[in-house]
PDB file of C-alpha atoms in Angstrom:
ATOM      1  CA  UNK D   1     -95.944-117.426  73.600  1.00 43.00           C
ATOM      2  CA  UNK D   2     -96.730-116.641  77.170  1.00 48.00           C
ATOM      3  CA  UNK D   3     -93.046-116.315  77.542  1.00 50.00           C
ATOM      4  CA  UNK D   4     -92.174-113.674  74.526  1.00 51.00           C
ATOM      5  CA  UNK D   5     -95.014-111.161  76.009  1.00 56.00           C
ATOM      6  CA  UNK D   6     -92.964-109.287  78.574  1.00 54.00           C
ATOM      7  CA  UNK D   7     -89.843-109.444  76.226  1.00 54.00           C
ATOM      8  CA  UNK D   8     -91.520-107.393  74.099  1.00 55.00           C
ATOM      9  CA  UNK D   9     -93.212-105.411  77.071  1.00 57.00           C
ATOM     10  CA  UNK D  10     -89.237-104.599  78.215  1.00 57.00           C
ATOM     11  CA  UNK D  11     -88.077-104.223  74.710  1.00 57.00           C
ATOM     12  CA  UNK D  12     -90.478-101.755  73.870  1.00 59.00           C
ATOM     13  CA  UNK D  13     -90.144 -99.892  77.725  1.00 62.00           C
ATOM     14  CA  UNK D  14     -86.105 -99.455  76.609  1.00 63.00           C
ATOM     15  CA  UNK D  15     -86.701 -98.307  73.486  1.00 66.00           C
ATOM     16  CA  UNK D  16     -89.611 -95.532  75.000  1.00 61.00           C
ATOM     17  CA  UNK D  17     -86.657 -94.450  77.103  1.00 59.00           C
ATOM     18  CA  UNK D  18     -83.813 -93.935  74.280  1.00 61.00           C
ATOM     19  CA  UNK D  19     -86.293 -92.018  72.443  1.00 56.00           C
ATOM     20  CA  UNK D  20     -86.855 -89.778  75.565  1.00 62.00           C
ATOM     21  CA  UNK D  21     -83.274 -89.157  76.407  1.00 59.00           C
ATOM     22  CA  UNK D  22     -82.264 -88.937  72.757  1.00 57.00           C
ATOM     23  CA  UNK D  23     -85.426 -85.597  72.633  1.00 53.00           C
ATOM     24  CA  UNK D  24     -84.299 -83.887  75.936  1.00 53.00           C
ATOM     25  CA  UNK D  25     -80.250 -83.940  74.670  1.00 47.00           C
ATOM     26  CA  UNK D  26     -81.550 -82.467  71.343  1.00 48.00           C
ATOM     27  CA  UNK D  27     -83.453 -79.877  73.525  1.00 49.00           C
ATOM     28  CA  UNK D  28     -80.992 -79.132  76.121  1.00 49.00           C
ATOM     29  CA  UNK D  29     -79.027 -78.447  72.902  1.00 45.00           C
ATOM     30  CA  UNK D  30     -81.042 -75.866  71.087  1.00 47.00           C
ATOM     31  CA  UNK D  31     -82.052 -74.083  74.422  1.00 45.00           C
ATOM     32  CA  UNK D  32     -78.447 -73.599  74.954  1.00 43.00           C
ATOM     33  CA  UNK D  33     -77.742 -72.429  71.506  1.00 44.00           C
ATOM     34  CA  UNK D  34     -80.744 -69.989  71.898  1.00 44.00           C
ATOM     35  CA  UNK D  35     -79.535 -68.805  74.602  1.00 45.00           C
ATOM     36  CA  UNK D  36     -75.926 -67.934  73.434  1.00 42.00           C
ATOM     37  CA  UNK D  37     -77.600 -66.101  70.472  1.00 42.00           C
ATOM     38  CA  UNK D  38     -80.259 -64.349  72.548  1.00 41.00           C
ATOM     39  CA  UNK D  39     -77.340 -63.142  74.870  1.00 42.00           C
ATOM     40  CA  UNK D  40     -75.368 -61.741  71.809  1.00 44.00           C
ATOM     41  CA  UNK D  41     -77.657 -59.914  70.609  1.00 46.00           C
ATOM     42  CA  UNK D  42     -78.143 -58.256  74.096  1.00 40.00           C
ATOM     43  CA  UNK D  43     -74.390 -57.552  74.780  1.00 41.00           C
ATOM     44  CA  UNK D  44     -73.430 -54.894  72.702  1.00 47.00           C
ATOM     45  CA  UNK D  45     -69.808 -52.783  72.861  1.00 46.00           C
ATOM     46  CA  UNK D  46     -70.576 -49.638  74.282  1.00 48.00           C
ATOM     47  CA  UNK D  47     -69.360 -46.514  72.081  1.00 48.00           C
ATOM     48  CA  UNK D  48     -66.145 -44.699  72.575  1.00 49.00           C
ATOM     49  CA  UNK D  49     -66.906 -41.455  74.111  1.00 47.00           C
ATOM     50  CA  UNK D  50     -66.256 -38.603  72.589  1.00 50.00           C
ATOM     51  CA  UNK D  51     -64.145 -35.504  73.832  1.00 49.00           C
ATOM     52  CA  UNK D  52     -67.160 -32.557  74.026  1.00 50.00           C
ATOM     53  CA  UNK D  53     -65.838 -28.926  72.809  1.00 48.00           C
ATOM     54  CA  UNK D  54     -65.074 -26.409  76.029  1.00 51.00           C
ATOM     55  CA  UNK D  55     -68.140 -24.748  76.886  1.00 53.00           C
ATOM     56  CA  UNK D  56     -68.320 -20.688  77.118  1.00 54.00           C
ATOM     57  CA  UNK D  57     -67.047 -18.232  74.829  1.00 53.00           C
ATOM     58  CA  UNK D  58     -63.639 -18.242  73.216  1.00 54.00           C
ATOM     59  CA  UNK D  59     -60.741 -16.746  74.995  1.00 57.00           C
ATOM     60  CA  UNK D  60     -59.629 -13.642  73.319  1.00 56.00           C
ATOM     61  CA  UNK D  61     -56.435 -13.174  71.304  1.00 57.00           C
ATOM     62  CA  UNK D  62     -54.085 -10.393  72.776  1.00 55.00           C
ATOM     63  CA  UNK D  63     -54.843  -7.279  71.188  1.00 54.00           C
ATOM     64  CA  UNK D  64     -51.334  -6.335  69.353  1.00 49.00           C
ATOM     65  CA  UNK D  65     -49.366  -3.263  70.863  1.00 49.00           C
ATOM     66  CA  UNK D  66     -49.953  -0.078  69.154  1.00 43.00           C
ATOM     67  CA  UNK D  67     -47.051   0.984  66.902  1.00 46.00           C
ATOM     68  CA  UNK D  68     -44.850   3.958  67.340  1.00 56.00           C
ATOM     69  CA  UNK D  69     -45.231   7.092  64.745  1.00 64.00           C
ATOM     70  CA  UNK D  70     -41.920   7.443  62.922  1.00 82.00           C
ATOM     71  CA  UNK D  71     -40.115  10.777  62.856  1.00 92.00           C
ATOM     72  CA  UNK D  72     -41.479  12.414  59.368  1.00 94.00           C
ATOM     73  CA  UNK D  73     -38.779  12.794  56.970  1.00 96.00           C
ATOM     74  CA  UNK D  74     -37.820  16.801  57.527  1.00 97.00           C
ATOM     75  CA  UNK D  75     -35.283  19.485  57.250  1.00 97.00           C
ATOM     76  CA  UNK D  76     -34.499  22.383  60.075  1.00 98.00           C
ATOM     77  CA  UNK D  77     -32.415  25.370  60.575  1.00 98.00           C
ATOM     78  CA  UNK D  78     -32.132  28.050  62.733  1.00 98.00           C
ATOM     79  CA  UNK D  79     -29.488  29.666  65.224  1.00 98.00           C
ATOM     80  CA  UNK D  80     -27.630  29.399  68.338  1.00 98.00           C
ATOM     81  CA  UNK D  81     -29.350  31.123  71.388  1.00 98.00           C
ATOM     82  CA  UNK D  82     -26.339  33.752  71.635  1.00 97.00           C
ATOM     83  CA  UNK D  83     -26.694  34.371  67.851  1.00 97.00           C
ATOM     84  CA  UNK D  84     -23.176  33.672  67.262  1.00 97.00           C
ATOM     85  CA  UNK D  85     -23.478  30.480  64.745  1.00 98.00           C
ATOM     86  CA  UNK D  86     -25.916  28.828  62.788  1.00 98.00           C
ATOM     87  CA  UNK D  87     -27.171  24.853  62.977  1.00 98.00           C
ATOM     88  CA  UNK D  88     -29.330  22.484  60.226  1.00 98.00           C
ATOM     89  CA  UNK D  89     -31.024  19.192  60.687  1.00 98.00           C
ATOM     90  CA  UNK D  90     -31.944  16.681  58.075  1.00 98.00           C
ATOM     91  CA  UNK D  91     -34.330  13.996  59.263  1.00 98.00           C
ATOM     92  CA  UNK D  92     -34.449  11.013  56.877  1.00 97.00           C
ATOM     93  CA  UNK D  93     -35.964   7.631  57.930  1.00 96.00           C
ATOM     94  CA  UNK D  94     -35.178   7.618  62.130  1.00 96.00           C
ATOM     95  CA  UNK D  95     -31.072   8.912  60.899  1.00 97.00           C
ATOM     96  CA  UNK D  96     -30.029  12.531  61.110  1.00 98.00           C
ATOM     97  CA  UNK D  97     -27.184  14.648  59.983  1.00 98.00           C
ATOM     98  CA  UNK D  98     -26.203  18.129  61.237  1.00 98.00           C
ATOM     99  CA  UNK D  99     -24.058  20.652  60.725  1.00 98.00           C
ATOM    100  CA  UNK D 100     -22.816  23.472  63.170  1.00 98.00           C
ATOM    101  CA  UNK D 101     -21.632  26.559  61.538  1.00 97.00           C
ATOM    102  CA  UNK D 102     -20.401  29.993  63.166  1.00 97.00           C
ATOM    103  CA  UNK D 103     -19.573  31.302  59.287  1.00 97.00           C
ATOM    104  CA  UNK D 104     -15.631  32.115  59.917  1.00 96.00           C
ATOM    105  CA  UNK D 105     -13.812  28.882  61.390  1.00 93.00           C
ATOM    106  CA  UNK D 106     -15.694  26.610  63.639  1.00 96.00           C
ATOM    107  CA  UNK D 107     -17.866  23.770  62.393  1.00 97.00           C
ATOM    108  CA  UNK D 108     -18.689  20.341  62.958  1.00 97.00           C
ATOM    109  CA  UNK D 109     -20.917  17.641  60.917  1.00 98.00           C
ATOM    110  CA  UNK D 110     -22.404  15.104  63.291  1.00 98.00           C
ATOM    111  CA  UNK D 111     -25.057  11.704  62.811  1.00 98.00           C
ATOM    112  CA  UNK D 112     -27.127   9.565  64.508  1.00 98.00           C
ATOM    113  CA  UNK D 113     -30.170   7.911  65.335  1.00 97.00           C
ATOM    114  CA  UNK D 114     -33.469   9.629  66.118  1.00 97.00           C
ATOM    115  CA  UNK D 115     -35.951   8.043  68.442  1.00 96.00           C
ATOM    116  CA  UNK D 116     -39.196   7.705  68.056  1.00 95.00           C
ATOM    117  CA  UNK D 117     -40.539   9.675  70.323  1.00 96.00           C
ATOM    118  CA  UNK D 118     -38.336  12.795  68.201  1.00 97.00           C
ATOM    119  CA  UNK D 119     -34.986  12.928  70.503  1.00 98.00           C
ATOM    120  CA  UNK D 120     -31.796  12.549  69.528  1.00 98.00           C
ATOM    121  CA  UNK D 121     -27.825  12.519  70.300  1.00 98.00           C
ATOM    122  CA  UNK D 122     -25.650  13.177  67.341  1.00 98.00           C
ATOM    123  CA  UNK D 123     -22.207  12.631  67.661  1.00 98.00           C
ATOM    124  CA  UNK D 124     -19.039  14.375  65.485  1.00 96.00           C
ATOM    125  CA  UNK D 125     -15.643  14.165  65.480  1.00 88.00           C
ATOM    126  CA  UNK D 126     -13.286  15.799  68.753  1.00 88.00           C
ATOM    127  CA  UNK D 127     -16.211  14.461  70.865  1.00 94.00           C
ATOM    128  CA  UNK D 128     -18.724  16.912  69.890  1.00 97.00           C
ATOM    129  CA  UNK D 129     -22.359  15.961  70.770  1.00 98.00           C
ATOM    130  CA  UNK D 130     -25.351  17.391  69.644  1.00 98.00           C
ATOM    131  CA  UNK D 131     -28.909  16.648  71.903  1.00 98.00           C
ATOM    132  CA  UNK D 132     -31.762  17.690  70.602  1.00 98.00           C
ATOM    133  CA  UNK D 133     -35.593  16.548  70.531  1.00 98.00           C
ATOM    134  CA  UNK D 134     -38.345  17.220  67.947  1.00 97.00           C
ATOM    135  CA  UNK D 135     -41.498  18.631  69.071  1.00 95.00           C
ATOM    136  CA  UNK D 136     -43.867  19.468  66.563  1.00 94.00           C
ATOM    137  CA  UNK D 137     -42.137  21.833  63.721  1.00 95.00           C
ATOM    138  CA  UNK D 138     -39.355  22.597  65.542  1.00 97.00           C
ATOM    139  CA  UNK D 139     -35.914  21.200  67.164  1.00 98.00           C
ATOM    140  CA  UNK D 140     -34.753  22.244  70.325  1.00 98.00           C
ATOM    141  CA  UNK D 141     -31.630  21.438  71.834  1.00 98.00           C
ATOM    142  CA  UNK D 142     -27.623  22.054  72.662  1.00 98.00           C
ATOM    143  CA  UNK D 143     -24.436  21.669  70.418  1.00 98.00           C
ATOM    144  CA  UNK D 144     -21.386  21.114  72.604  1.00 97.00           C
ATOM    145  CA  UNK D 145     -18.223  21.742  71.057  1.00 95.00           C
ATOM    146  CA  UNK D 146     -15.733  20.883  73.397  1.00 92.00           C
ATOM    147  CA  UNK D 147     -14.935  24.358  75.353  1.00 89.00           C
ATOM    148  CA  UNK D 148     -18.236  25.761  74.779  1.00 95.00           C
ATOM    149  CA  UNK D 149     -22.256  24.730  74.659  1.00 97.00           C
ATOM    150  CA  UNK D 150     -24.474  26.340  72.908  1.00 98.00           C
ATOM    151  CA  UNK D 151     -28.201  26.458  72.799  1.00 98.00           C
ATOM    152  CA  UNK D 152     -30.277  26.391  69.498  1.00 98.00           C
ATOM    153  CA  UNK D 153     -33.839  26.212  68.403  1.00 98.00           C
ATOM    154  CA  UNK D 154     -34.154  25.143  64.430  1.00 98.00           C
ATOM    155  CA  UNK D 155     -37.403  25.247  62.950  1.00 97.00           C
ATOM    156  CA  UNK D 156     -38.863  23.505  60.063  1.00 97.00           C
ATOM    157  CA  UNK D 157     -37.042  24.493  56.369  1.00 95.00           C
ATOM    158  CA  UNK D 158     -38.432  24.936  53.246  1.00 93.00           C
ATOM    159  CA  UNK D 159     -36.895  24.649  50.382  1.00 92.00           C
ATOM    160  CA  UNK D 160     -34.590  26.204  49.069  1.00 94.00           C
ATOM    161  CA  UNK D 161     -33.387  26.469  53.178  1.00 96.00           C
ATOM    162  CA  UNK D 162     -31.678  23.914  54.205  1.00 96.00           C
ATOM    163  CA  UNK D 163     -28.384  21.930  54.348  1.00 98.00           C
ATOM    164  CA  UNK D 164     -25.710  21.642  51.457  1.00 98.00           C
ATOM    165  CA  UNK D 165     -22.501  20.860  50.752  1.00 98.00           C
ATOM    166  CA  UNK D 166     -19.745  20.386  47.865  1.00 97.00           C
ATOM    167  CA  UNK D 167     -16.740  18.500  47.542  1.00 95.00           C
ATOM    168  CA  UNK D 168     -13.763  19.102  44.975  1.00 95.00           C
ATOM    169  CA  UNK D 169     -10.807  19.020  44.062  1.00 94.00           C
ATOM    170  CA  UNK D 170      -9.553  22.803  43.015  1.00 93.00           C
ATOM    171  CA  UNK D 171      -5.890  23.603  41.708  1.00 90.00           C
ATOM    172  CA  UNK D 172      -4.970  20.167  43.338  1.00 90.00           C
ATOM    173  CA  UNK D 173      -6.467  21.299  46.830  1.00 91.00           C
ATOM    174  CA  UNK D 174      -9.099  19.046  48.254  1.00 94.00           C
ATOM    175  CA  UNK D 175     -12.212  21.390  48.608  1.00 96.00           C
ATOM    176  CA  UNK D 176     -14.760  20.776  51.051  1.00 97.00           C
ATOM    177  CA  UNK D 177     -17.664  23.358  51.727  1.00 97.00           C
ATOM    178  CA  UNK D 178     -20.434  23.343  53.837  1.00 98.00           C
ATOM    179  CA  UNK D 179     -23.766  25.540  53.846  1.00 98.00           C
ATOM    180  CA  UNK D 180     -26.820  26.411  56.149  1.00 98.00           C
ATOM    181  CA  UNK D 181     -29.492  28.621  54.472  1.00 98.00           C
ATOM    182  CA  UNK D 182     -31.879  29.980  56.646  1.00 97.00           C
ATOM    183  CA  UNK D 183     -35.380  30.824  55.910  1.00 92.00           C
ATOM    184  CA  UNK D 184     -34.525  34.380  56.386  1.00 93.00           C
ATOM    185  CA  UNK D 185     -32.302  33.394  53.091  1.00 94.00           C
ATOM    186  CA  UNK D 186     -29.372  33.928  55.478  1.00 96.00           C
ATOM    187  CA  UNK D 187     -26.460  31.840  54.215  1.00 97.00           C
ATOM    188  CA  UNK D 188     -23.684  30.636  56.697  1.00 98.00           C
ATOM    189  CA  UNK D 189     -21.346  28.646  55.710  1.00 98.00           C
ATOM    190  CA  UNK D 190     -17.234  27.536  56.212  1.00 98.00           C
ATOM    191  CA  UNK D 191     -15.164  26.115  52.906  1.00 97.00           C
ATOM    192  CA  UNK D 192     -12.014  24.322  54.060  1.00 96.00           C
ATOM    193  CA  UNK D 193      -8.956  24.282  51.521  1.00 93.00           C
ATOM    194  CA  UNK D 194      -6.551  21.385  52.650  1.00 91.00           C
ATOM    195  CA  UNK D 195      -8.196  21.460  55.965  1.00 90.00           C
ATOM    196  CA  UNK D 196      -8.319  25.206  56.248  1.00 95.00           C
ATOM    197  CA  UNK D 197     -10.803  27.091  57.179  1.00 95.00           C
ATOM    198  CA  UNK D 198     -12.461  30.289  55.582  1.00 96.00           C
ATOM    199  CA  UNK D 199     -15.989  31.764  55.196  1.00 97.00           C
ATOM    200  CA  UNK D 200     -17.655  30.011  52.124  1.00 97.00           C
ATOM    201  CA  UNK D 201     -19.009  31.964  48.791  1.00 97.00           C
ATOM    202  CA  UNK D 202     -22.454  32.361  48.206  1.00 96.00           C
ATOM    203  CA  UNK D 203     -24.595  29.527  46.900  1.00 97.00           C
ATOM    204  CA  UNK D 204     -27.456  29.856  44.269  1.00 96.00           C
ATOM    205  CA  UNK D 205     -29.869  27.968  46.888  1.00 91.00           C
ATOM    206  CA  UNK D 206     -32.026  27.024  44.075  1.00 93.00           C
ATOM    207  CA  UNK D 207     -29.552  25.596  41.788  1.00 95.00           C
ATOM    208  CA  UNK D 208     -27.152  24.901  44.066  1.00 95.00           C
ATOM    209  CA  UNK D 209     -24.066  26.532  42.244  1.00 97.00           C
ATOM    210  CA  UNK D 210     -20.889  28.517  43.680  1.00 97.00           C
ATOM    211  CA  UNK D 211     -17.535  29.295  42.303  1.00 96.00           C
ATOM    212  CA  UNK D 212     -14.497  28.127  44.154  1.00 95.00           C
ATOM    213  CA  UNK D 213     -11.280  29.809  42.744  1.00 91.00           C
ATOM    214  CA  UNK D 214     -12.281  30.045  39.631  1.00 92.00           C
ATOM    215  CA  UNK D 215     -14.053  26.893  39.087  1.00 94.00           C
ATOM    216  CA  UNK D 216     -17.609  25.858  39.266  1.00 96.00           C
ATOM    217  CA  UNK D 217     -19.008  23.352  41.570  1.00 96.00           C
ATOM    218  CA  UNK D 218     -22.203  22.478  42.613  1.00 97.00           C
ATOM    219  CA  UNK D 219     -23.531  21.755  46.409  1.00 97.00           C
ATOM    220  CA  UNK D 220     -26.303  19.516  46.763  1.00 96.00           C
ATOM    221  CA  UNK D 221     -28.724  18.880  49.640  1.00 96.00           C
ATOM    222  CA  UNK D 222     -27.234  16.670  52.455  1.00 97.00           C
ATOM    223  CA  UNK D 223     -29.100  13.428  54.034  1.00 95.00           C
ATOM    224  CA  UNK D 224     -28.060  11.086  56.129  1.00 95.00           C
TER     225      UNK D 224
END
């Protein structure tokens, strides 16, 4: 008996100390699982930034170039400076067509382009060239015909002035006529049979009709 007394003293010392060992393990444990959590919940991603709109006013959009005025839609006529011949201009959509007259045997029809800004160089056949520009209700310019240049001022027509001009065929002869009429209801005007010239008949400017050998035709208002 005296014997089994500090067995029991050691036996029950040992088992004191698995019991103490066994709680700090289990609370070395959960401190360290605490702590894992508690640090989780700290550490957090940090947001993506986000790109901030410019500051200040918008920059301005180009302000768009002014457009140019077209050349209005118009006829003209008037004379040389020497008063020797007789010119019309028909204005239609930036194109022009002209027609140079001296009423007996010299003529010449001639196109082109007119600018915005109202000039213009017409060109005809044998080289002629016509330059002229448009300012305000009027057309001032030159017509040179090869030997000769002439000067010309054409002011704004009214119907029935103006530019006409038939083509036929009369007693088997091609017939081609051409006609300024003036506002001073002036008529001037060359009619070429087979390519020759000769002074043209008289035009009814409102309907447009003339008789050429006999036979009726009608001349109608040129554009380009």
């Amino acid at each position: 008996m005296k014997r089994s007394g500090p067995l029991f003293t050691l036996l029950a010392g040992l088992l004191l100390a698995l019991f103490m060992l066994s709680l700090n393990v289990t609370s070395g444990t959960r401190s360290t699982s605490t702590g894992s959590e508690s640090s989780g919940d700290v550490v957090q991603a940090s947001p993506t930034p986000t790109a901030s709109p410019p500051s200040g006013k918008p920059s301005p959009s180009p302000s768009p170039s002014p457009s140019k005025t077209a050349v209005p839609n118009a006829d003209y006529a008037g004379r040389t400076d020497d008063d020797s011949s007789a010119i019309a201009v028909t204005l239609r959509d930036g194109k022009a067509v002209a027609y140079f007259c001296d009423g007996k045997d010299q003529e010449s029809w001639l196109k082109g382009d007119v600018k915005a800004d109202g000039s213009m160089r017409l060109t005809g056949q044998n080289g002629n060239v016509l330059t002229g520009e448009l300012k305000g209700k009027r057309i001032r310019g030159t017509v040179d015909m090869g030997q000769r240049e002439y000067g010309f001022t054409a002011d704004k027509a009214v119907k029935p002035s103006g530019l006409y001009r038939a083509t036929a065929t009369v007693r088997g002869a091609e017939v081609d006529g051409g006609w300024i009429v003036l506002p001073s209801g002036q008529q001037v005007g060359i009619l070429n049979r087979a390519g020759k010239p000769s002074p043209a008949p008289r035009i009814d400017p409102e309907t447009g009709a003339v008789t050429v050998d006999g036979q009726k035709l009608t001349a109608k208002p040129v554009t380009p």
